[in-house]
Coordinates of N, CA and C in Angstrom, one line a residue:
M1 N 0.8 -1.2 0.0 CA 0.0 0.0 0.0 C 0.9 1.2 0.0
R2 N 0.4 2.2 -0.7 CA 1.2 3.5 -0.8 C 1.2 4.2 0.6
N3 N 2.3 4.8 0.9 CA 2.4 5.5 2.2 C 1.4 6.6 2.3
D4 N 1.1 7.4 1.2 CA 0.1 8.5 1.3 C -1.3 8.0 1.7
I5 N -1.6 6.8 1.2 CA -2.9 6.2 1.5 C -3.0 5.8 3.0
L6 N -1.9 5.2 3.5 CA -1.9 4.9 4.9 C -2.0 6.1 5.8
K7 N -1.4 7.2 5.4 CA -1.5 8.4 6.2 C -3.0 9.0 6.1
R8 N -3.6 8.9 5.0 CA -4.9 9.4 4.8 C -5.9 8.4 5.6
F9 N -5.6 7.1 5.6 CA -6.5 6.2 6.3 C -6.5 6.5 7.8
L10 N -5.4 6.8 8.3 CA -5.3 7.0 9.8 C -5.5 8.5 10.2
F11 N -5.9 9.4 9.3 CA -6.1 10.8 9.6 C -7.5 11.0 10.1
K12 N -7.6 11.6 11.3 CA -8.9 11.9 11.9 C -9.8 10.7 12.0
T13 N -9.4 9.7 12.5 CA -10.2 8.5 12.6 C -11.4 8.6 13.5
E14 N -11.4 9.6 14.3 CA -12.6 9.9 15.1 C -13.8 10.3 14.2
N15 N -13.5 10.8 13.1 CA -14.5 11.2 12.1 C -14.9 10.1 11.2
S16 N -13.9 9.3 10.7 CA -14.1 8.3 9.7 C -14.4 6.9 10.3
G17 N -14.0 6.7 11.5 CA -14.2 5.3 12.1 C -13.2 4.3 11.6
R18 N -12.3 4.7 10.8 CA -11.3 3.7 10.2 C -10.4 3.2 11.3
F19 N -10.0 1.9 11.2 CA -9.0 1.4 12.1 C -8.3 0.2 11.5
I20 N -7.2 -0.2 12.1 CA -6.4 -1.3 11.6 C -6.3 -2.3 12.7
V21 N -6.4 -3.6 12.3 CA -6.2 -4.7 13.3 C -5.2 -5.7 12.7
K22 N -4.2 -6.0 13.6 CA -3.2 -7.1 13.2 C -3.6 -8.3 14.0
S23 N -3.9 -9.4 13.3 CA -4.3 -10.6 14.0 C -3.1 -11.2 14.7
Q24 N -3.4 -11.5 16.0 CA -2.3 -12.2 16.8 C -2.2 -13.7 16.4
V25 N -3.2 -14.2 15.7 CA -3.3 -15.6 15.3 C -2.5 -15.8 14.0
T26 N -2.9 -15.0 13.0 CA -2.4 -15.3 11.7 C -1.3 -14.2 11.2
G27 N -1.3 -13.1 11.9 CA -0.4 -12.0 11.5 C -0.9 -11.2 10.4
I28 N -2.1 -11.5 9.9 CA -2.7 -10.7 8.8 C -3.1 -9.3 9.3
I29 N -2.9 -8.3 8.5 CA -3.3 -7.0 8.9 C -4.7 -6.6 8.2
Y30 N -5.7 -6.3 8.9 CA -7.0 -5.9 8.4 C -7.2 -4.4 8.5
F31 N -7.7 -3.8 7.4 CA -8.0 -2.4 7.4 C -9.6 -2.4 7.4
V32 N -10.1 -1.7 8.4 CA -11.6 -1.6 8.6 C -12.1 -0.2 8.4
E33 N -13.1 -0.1 7.6 CA -13.7 1.3 7.3 C -15.2 1.2 7.3
P34 N -15.8 1.7 8.3 CA -17.3 1.6 8.4 C -17.9 2.5 7.3
I35 N -18.9 2.0 6.6 CA -19.5 2.7 5.5 C -21.0 3.0 5.9
D36 N -21.4 4.3 5.8 CA -22.7 4.7 6.1 C -23.2 5.8 5.1
N37 N -24.0 5.4 4.2 CA -24.5 6.3 3.2 C -25.8 7.1 3.6
G38 N -26.3 6.8 4.7 CA -27.6 7.4 5.1 C -27.3 8.7 5.8
K39 N -28.4 9.4 6.1 CA -28.3 10.6 6.9 C -28.3 10.3 8.4
P40 N -27.7 11.1 9.2 CA -27.7 10.8 10.6 C -29.1 10.9 11.2
N41 N -29.4 10.1 12.2 CA -30.7 10.1 12.9 C -31.0 11.5 13.5
K42 N -30.0 12.1 14.1 CA -30.2 13.4 14.8 C -29.4 14.4 14.0
L43 N -29.9 15.5 13.7 CA -29.2 16.6 13.1 C -28.7 17.6 14.1
W44 N -27.6 18.1 13.9 CA -27.0 19.0 14.9 C -26.6 20.3 14.2
G45 N -26.7 21.4 14.9 CA -26.4 22.7 14.3 C -27.0 23.8 15.2
D46 N -27.2 24.9 14.6 CA -27.9 26.1 15.2 C -29.2 26.3 14.6
V47 N -30.2 26.7 15.4 CA -31.5 27.1 14.9 C -31.5 28.6 14.7
D48 N -31.7 29.0 13.5 CA -31.8 30.5 13.2 C -33.1 31.0 13.9
P49 N -33.0 32.0 14.7 CA -34.1 32.5 15.5 C -35.2 33.1 14.6
V50 N -34.8 33.6 13.4 CA -35.8 34.3 12.5 C -36.5 33.2 11.7
T51 N -35.7 32.4 11.0 CA -36.3 31.4 10.1 C -36.7 30.1 10.8
K52 N -36.2 29.9 12.0 CA -36.5 28.6 12.7 C -35.9 27.4 12.0
K53 N -34.9 27.6 11.1 CA -34.3 26.5 10.3 C -33.0 26.2 10.9
L54 N -32.6 24.9 10.7 CA -31.3 24.5 11.2 C -30.2 25.0 10.3
T55 N -29.2 25.6 10.9 CA -28.0 26.0 10.1 C -26.8 25.4 10.7
G56 N -25.7 25.3 9.9 CA -24.5 24.6 10.4 C -24.7 23.1 10.3
D57 N -23.6 22.4 10.5 CA -23.7 21.0 10.4 C -22.6 20.4 11.3
Y58 N -22.5 20.9 12.4 CA -21.3 20.7 13.3 C -21.2 19.2 13.8
G59 N -22.3 18.7 14.3 CA -22.3 17.4 14.9 C -22.3 16.2 13.9
N60 N -22.7 16.5 12.6 CA -22.8 15.5 11.6 C -21.4 15.1 11.0
I61 N -20.4 15.9 11.3 CA -19.1 15.6 10.8 C -18.5 14.3 11.4
R62 N -18.7 14.2 12.7 CA -18.1 13.1 13.4 C -19.1 11.9 13.5
R63 N -19.2 11.2 12.4 CA -20.2 10.2 12.2 C -19.6 8.8 12.6
G64 N -18.3 8.7 12.5 CA -17.6 7.4 12.8 C -17.8 6.5 11.6
A65 N -18.0 7.0 10.4 CA -18.2 6.2 9.2 C -17.9 7.2 8.0
V66 N -17.7 6.6 6.9 CA -17.5 7.4 5.6 C -18.6 6.9 4.6
K67 N -18.8 7.8 3.7 CA -19.7 7.4 2.6 C -19.0 6.5 1.6
E68 N -19.7 5.6 1.0 CA -19.1 4.7 0.1 C -18.2 5.3 -1.0
K69 N -18.6 6.5 -1.5 CA -17.9 7.2 -2.5 C -16.5 7.7 -2.0
D70 N -16.4 7.8 -0.6 CA -15.2 8.4 0.0 C -14.3 7.2 0.5
S71 N -14.6 6.0 0.2 CA -13.8 4.9 0.7 C -12.4 4.9 0.2
L72 N -11.5 4.6 1.0 CA -10.1 4.4 0.6 C -9.8 3.0 0.3
I73 N -10.6 2.0 0.8 CA -10.3 0.6 0.6 C -10.9 0.2 -0.8
I74 N -10.0 0.4 -1.8 CA -10.3 0.1 -3.1 C -9.0 -0.5 -3.7
S75 N -9.2 -1.3 -4.8 CA -8.1 -2.1 -5.4 C -7.0 -1.1 -5.9
E76 N -7.5 0.1 -6.4 CA -6.6 1.1 -7.0 C -5.6 1.6 -5.9
N77 N -5.9 1.5 -4.7 CA -5.1 1.9 -3.6 C -4.2 0.8 -3.0
G78 N -4.3 -0.4 -3.7 CA -3.5 -1.5 -3.3 C -4.1 -2.5 -2.3
F79 N -5.4 -2.4 -2.1 CA -6.1 -3.3 -1.2 C -6.5 -4.6 -1.9
K80 N -6.5 -5.7 -1.2 CA -6.9 -7.0 -1.8 C -8.0 -7.6 -0.9
N81 N -8.7 -8.6 -1.4 CA -9.8 -9.3 -0.6 C -10.7 -8.3 0.0
I82 N -11.2 -7.3 -0.8 CA -12.1 -6.3 -0.3 C -13.5 -6.9 -0.1
D83 N -14.2 -6.7 1.0 CA -15.5 -7.2 1.2 C -16.3 -6.2 2.0
V84 N -17.6 -6.1 1.7 CA -18.6 -5.3 2.4 C -19.5 -6.2 3.1
F85 N -19.8 -6.0 4.4 CA -20.7 -6.9 5.1 C -21.4 -6.1 6.2
K86 N -22.4 -6.7 6.8 CA -23.1 -6.1 7.9 C -22.7 -6.8 9.1
G87 N -22.6 -6.1 10.2 CA -22.2 -6.7 11.5 C -20.9 -6.3 12.0
S88 N -20.4 -7.0 13.0 CA -19.2 -6.6 13.7 C -18.0 -6.9 12.8
P89 N -17.1 -5.9 12.6 CA -15.9 -6.2 11.8 C -14.9 -7.1 12.6
L90 N -15.0 -7.1 13.9 CA -14.1 -7.9 14.7 C -14.5 -9.4 14.6
A91 N -15.8 -9.6 14.6 CA -16.4 -11.0 14.4 C -16.0 -11.5 13.0
E92 N -16.0 -10.6 12.0 CA -15.6 -11.0 10.6 C -14.1 -11.3 10.6
I93 N -13.3 -10.6 11.3 CA -11.9 -10.9 11.3 C -11.6 -12.2 12.0
D94 N -12.4 -12.5 13.1 CA -12.2 -13.8 13.7 C -12.6 -14.9 12.8
R95 N -13.7 -14.7 12.0 CA -14.2 -15.7 11.0 C -13.1 -16.0 10.0
R96 N -12.6 -14.9 9.4 CA -11.5 -15.0 8.4 C -10.3 -15.6 8.9
D97 N -9.9 -15.3 10.1 CA -8.7 -15.9 10.7 C -8.9 -17.5 10.9
A98 N -10.1 -17.9 11.3 CA -10.4 -19.3 11.5 C -10.3 -20.0 10.1
L99 N -10.8 -19.4 9.1 CA -10.7 -20.0 7.7 C -9.3 -20.0 7.3
H100 N -8.5 -19.0 7.6 CA -7.1 -19.0 7.2 C -6.3 -20.1 7.9
Q101 N -6.6 -20.3 9.1 CA -5.9 -21.3 9.9 C -6.2 -22.7 9.4
R102 N -7.4 -23.0 8.8 CA -7.7 -24.3 8.3 C -7.0 -24.6 7.1
K103 N -6.5 -23.6 6.4 CA -5.8 -23.9 5.1 C -4.4 -24.5 5.3

């Protein structure tokens, strides 16, 4: 993987939710990137006293996920075995490690 992608992957992870796990069983390094294309359940910002409309978008920046179009985990960035799934990424890592051990 290119070094610039690694730096971008680990930049402001509190906003993106991205993290890296190195398996203590297999030594495989997993890059995890939560994807959320929906709107947040609660909108944050300021209410304009005149129009009574929400302005600003302060709290919606720190969603802990990225939109699919902003994903860094793509083959063009050097990633392999890319998969999208629902559920716990740590459970998926355990499942993949178990499969890898059986080989």
